[in-house]
Coordinates of C-alpha atoms in Angstrom, one line a residue:
Chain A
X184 CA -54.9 45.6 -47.2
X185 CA -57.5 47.6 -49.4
X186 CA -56.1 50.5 -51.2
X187 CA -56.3 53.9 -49.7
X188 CA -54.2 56.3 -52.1
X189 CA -53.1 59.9 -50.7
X190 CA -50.5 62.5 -52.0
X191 CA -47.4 61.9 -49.9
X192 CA -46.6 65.1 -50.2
X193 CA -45.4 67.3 -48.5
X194 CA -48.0 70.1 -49.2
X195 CA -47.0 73.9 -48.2
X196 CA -49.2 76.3 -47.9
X197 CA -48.4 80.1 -46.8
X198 CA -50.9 81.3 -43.3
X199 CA -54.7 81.8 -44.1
X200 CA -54.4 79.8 -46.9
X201 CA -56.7 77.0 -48.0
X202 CA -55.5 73.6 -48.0
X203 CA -56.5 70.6 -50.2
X204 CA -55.5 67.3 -49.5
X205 CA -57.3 64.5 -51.2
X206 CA -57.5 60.4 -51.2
X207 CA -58.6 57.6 -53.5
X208 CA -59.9 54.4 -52.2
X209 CA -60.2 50.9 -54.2
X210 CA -63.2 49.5 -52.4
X211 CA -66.7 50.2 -54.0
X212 CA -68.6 48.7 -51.1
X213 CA -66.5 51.3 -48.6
X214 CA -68.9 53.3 -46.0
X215 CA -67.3 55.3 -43.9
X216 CA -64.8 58.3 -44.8
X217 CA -62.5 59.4 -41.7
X218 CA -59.5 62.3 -41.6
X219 CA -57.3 62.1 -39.0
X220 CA -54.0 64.4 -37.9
X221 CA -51.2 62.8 -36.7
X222 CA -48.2 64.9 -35.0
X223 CA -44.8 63.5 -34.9
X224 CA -44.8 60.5 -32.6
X225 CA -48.1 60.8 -31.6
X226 CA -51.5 58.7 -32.3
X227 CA -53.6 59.7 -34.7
X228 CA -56.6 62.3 -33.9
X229 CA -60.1 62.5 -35.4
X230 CA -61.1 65.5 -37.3
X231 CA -64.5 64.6 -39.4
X232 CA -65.9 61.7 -40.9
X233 CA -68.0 61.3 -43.5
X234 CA -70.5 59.0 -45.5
X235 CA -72.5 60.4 -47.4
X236 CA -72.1 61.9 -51.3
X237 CA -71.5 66.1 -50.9
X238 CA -70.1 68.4 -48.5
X239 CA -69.4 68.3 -44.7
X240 CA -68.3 71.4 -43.2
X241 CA -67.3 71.4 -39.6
X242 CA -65.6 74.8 -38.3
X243 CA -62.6 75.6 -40.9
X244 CA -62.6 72.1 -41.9
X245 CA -64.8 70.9 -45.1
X246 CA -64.9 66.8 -46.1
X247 CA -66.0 66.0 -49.5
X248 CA -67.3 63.1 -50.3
X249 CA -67.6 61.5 -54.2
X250 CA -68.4 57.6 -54.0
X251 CA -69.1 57.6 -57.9
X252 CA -65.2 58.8 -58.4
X253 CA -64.5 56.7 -55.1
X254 CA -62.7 60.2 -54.0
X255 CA -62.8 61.9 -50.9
X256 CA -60.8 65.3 -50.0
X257 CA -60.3 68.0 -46.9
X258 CA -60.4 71.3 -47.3
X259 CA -58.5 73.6 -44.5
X260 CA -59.8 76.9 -44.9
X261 CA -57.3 80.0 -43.0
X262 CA -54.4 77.6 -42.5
X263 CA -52.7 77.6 -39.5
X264 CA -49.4 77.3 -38.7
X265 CA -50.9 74.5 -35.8
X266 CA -52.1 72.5 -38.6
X267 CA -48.8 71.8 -39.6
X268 CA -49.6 67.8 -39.5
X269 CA -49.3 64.6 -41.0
X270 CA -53.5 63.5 -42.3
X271 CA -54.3 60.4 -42.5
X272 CA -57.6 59.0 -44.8
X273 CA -58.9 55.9 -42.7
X274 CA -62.1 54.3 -45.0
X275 CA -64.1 51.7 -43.0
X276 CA -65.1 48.9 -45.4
X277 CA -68.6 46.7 -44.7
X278 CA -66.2 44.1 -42.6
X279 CA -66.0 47.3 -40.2
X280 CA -62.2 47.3 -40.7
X281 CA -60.5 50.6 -40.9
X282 CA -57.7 51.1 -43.6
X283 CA -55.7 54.0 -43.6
X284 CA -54.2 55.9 -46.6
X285 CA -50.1 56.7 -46.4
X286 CA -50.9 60.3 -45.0
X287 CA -49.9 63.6 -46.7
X288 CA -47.5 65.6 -44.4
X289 CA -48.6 69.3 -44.6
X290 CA -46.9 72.3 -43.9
X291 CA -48.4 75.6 -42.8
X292 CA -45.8 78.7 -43.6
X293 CA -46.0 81.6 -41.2
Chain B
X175 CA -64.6 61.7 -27.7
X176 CA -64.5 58.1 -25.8
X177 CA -60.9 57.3 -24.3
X178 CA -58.4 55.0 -24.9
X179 CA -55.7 54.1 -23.1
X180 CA -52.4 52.3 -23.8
X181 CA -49.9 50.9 -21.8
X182 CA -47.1 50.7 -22.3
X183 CA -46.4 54.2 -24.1
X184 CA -42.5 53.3 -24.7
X185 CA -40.8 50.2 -23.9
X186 CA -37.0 49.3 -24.9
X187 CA -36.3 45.1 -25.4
X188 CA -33.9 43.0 -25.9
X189 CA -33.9 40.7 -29.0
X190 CA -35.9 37.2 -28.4
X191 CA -37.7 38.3 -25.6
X192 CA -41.3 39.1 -25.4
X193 CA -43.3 42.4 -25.3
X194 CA -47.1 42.8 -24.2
X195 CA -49.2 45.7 -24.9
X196 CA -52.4 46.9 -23.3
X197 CA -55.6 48.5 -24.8
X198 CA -58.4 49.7 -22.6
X199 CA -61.4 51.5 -23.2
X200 CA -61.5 53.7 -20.5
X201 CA -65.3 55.1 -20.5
X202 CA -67.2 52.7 -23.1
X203 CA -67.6 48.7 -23.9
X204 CA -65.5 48.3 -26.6
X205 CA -66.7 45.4 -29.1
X206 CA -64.0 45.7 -31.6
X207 CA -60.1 46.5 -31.1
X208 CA -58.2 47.4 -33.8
X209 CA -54.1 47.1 -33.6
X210 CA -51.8 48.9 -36.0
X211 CA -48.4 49.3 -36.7
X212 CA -46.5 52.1 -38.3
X213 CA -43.1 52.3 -39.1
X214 CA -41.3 56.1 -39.5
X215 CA -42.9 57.9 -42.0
X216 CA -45.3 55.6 -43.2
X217 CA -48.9 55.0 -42.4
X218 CA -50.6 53.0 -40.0
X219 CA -50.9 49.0 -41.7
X220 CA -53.5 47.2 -39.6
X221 CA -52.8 44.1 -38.3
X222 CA -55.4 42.5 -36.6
X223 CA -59.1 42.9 -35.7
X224 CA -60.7 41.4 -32.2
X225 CA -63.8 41.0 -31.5
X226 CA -64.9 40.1 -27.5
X227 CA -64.7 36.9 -26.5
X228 CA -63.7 35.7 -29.8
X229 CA -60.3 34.7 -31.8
X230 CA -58.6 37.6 -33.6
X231 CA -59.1 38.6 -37.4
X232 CA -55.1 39.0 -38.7
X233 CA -54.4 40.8 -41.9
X234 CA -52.8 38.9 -44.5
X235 CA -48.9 38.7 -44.3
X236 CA -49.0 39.1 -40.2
X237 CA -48.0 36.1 -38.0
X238 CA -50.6 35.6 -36.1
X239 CA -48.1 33.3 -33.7
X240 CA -45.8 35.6 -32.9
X241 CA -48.5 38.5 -32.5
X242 CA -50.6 37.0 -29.5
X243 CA -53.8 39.2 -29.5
X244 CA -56.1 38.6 -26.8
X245 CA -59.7 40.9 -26.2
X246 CA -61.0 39.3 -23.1
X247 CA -63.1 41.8 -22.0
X248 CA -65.3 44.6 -23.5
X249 CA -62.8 47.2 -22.2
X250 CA -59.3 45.5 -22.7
X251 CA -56.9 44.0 -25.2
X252 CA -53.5 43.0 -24.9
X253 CA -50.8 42.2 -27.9
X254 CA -47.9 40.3 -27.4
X255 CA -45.0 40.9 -29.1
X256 CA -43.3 36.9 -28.8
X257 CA -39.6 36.4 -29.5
X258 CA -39.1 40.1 -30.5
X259 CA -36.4 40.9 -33.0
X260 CA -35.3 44.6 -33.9
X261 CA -37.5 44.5 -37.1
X262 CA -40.3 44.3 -34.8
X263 CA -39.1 47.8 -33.7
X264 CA -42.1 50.0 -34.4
X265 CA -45.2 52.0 -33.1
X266 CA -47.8 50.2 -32.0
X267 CA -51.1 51.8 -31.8
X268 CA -54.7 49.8 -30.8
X269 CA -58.1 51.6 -31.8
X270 CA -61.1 50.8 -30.5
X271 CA -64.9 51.0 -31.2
X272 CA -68.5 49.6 -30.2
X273 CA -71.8 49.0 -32.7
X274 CA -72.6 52.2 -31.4
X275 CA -70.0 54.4 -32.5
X276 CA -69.0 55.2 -36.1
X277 CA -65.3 56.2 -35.5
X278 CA -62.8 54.2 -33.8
X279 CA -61.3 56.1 -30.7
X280 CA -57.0 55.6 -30.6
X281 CA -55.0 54.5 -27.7
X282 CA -52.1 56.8 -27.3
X283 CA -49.5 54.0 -28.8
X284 CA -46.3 52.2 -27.8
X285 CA -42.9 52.7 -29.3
X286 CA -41.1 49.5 -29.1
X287 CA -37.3 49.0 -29.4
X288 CA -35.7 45.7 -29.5
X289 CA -32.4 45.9 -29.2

């Protein structure tokens, strides 16, 4: 398995709130930068990907992408008490195969 | 997003028998199925990748003999659980993509329990 580090966590934030959550990778060839949510004893959903170096901001969510420092990151901006979740970081690698980090479990506090 | 389907979503065992699972794209030709495991509160370790119409890829550490993988079709794969012991116990969740897509679109996933 290729290495795809997260924070375990678990991250609390209070309502409105910005939340960071951030993942390391070990391959240098690595493409493709996904974030998924995962509620309890469900599959995992997609929220963004991206590949290229900068910012992608869709809605409240923000990816961040540094392949230099092989680091990508999610920014939630006005936390919600619905994105109470478990996020995954899934990197595609140039075989196509998908790896996923171990998820950070976030908390959003009414 | 494309759609996934996966049957079945929760399925109880008993130990040494054996378990298949299906994965079916339900609106697109899926060239590459991805099957995962995840045990509580860890993340999802892929097992295998299979390509149409062509022996699956298994991740190192996976027995490929006792998980039976077989992509068919463009729009199915199955995984067989053979001899099933209560280690196996786990959720089972297939992705699946084509060349045309970036992201890979997730079945819904099976809970499996042998006991």
């Amino acid at each position: 398995q290729k290495e795809v580090e997260q924070n375990s966590g678990p991250l609390s934030v209070p309502e409105g709130a910005i939340a960071s959550l951030n993942c390391t990778y070990s391959d240098r060839g690595s493409q493709s930068f996904f974030w998924y949510r995962q509620y309890s004893g469900k599959s995992p959903e997609l929220i963004m990907f991206i590949y290229s170096n900068g910012d992608k901001e869709d809605g409240r969510f923000t990816a961040q992408l540094n392949k230099a420092s092989q680091y990508v990151s999610l920014l939630i901006r006005d936390s919600q008490p619905s994105d109470s979740a478990t996020y995954l970081c899934a990197v595609k690698d140039t075989g196509n195969q998908f790896y996923f980090g171990t998820g950070t479990s976030l908390t959003v506090i009414p | 997003g494309a759609v996934v389907s996966q049957h079945p979503s929760w399925v109880i065992c008993k130990s040494g028998t054996s378990v298949k699972i299906e994965c079916r794209s339900l609106d697109f030709q899926a060239t590459t199925m991805f099957w995962y495991r995840q045990f509580p509160k860890q993340s999802l370790m892929l097992m295998a990748t299979s390509n149409e119409g062509s022996k699956a890829t298994y991740e190192q550490g996976v027995e490929k003999d006792k998980f039976l993988i077989n992509h068919a079709s463009l729009t199915l794969s199955t995984l067989t659980v053979t001899s099933a012991h209560p280690e196996d116990s786990s959720f089972y969740i297939c992705s699946a993509r084509t060349d045309l897509n970036t992201e890979a679109f997730f079945g819904q996933g099976t809970r499996l329990t042998v006991v």
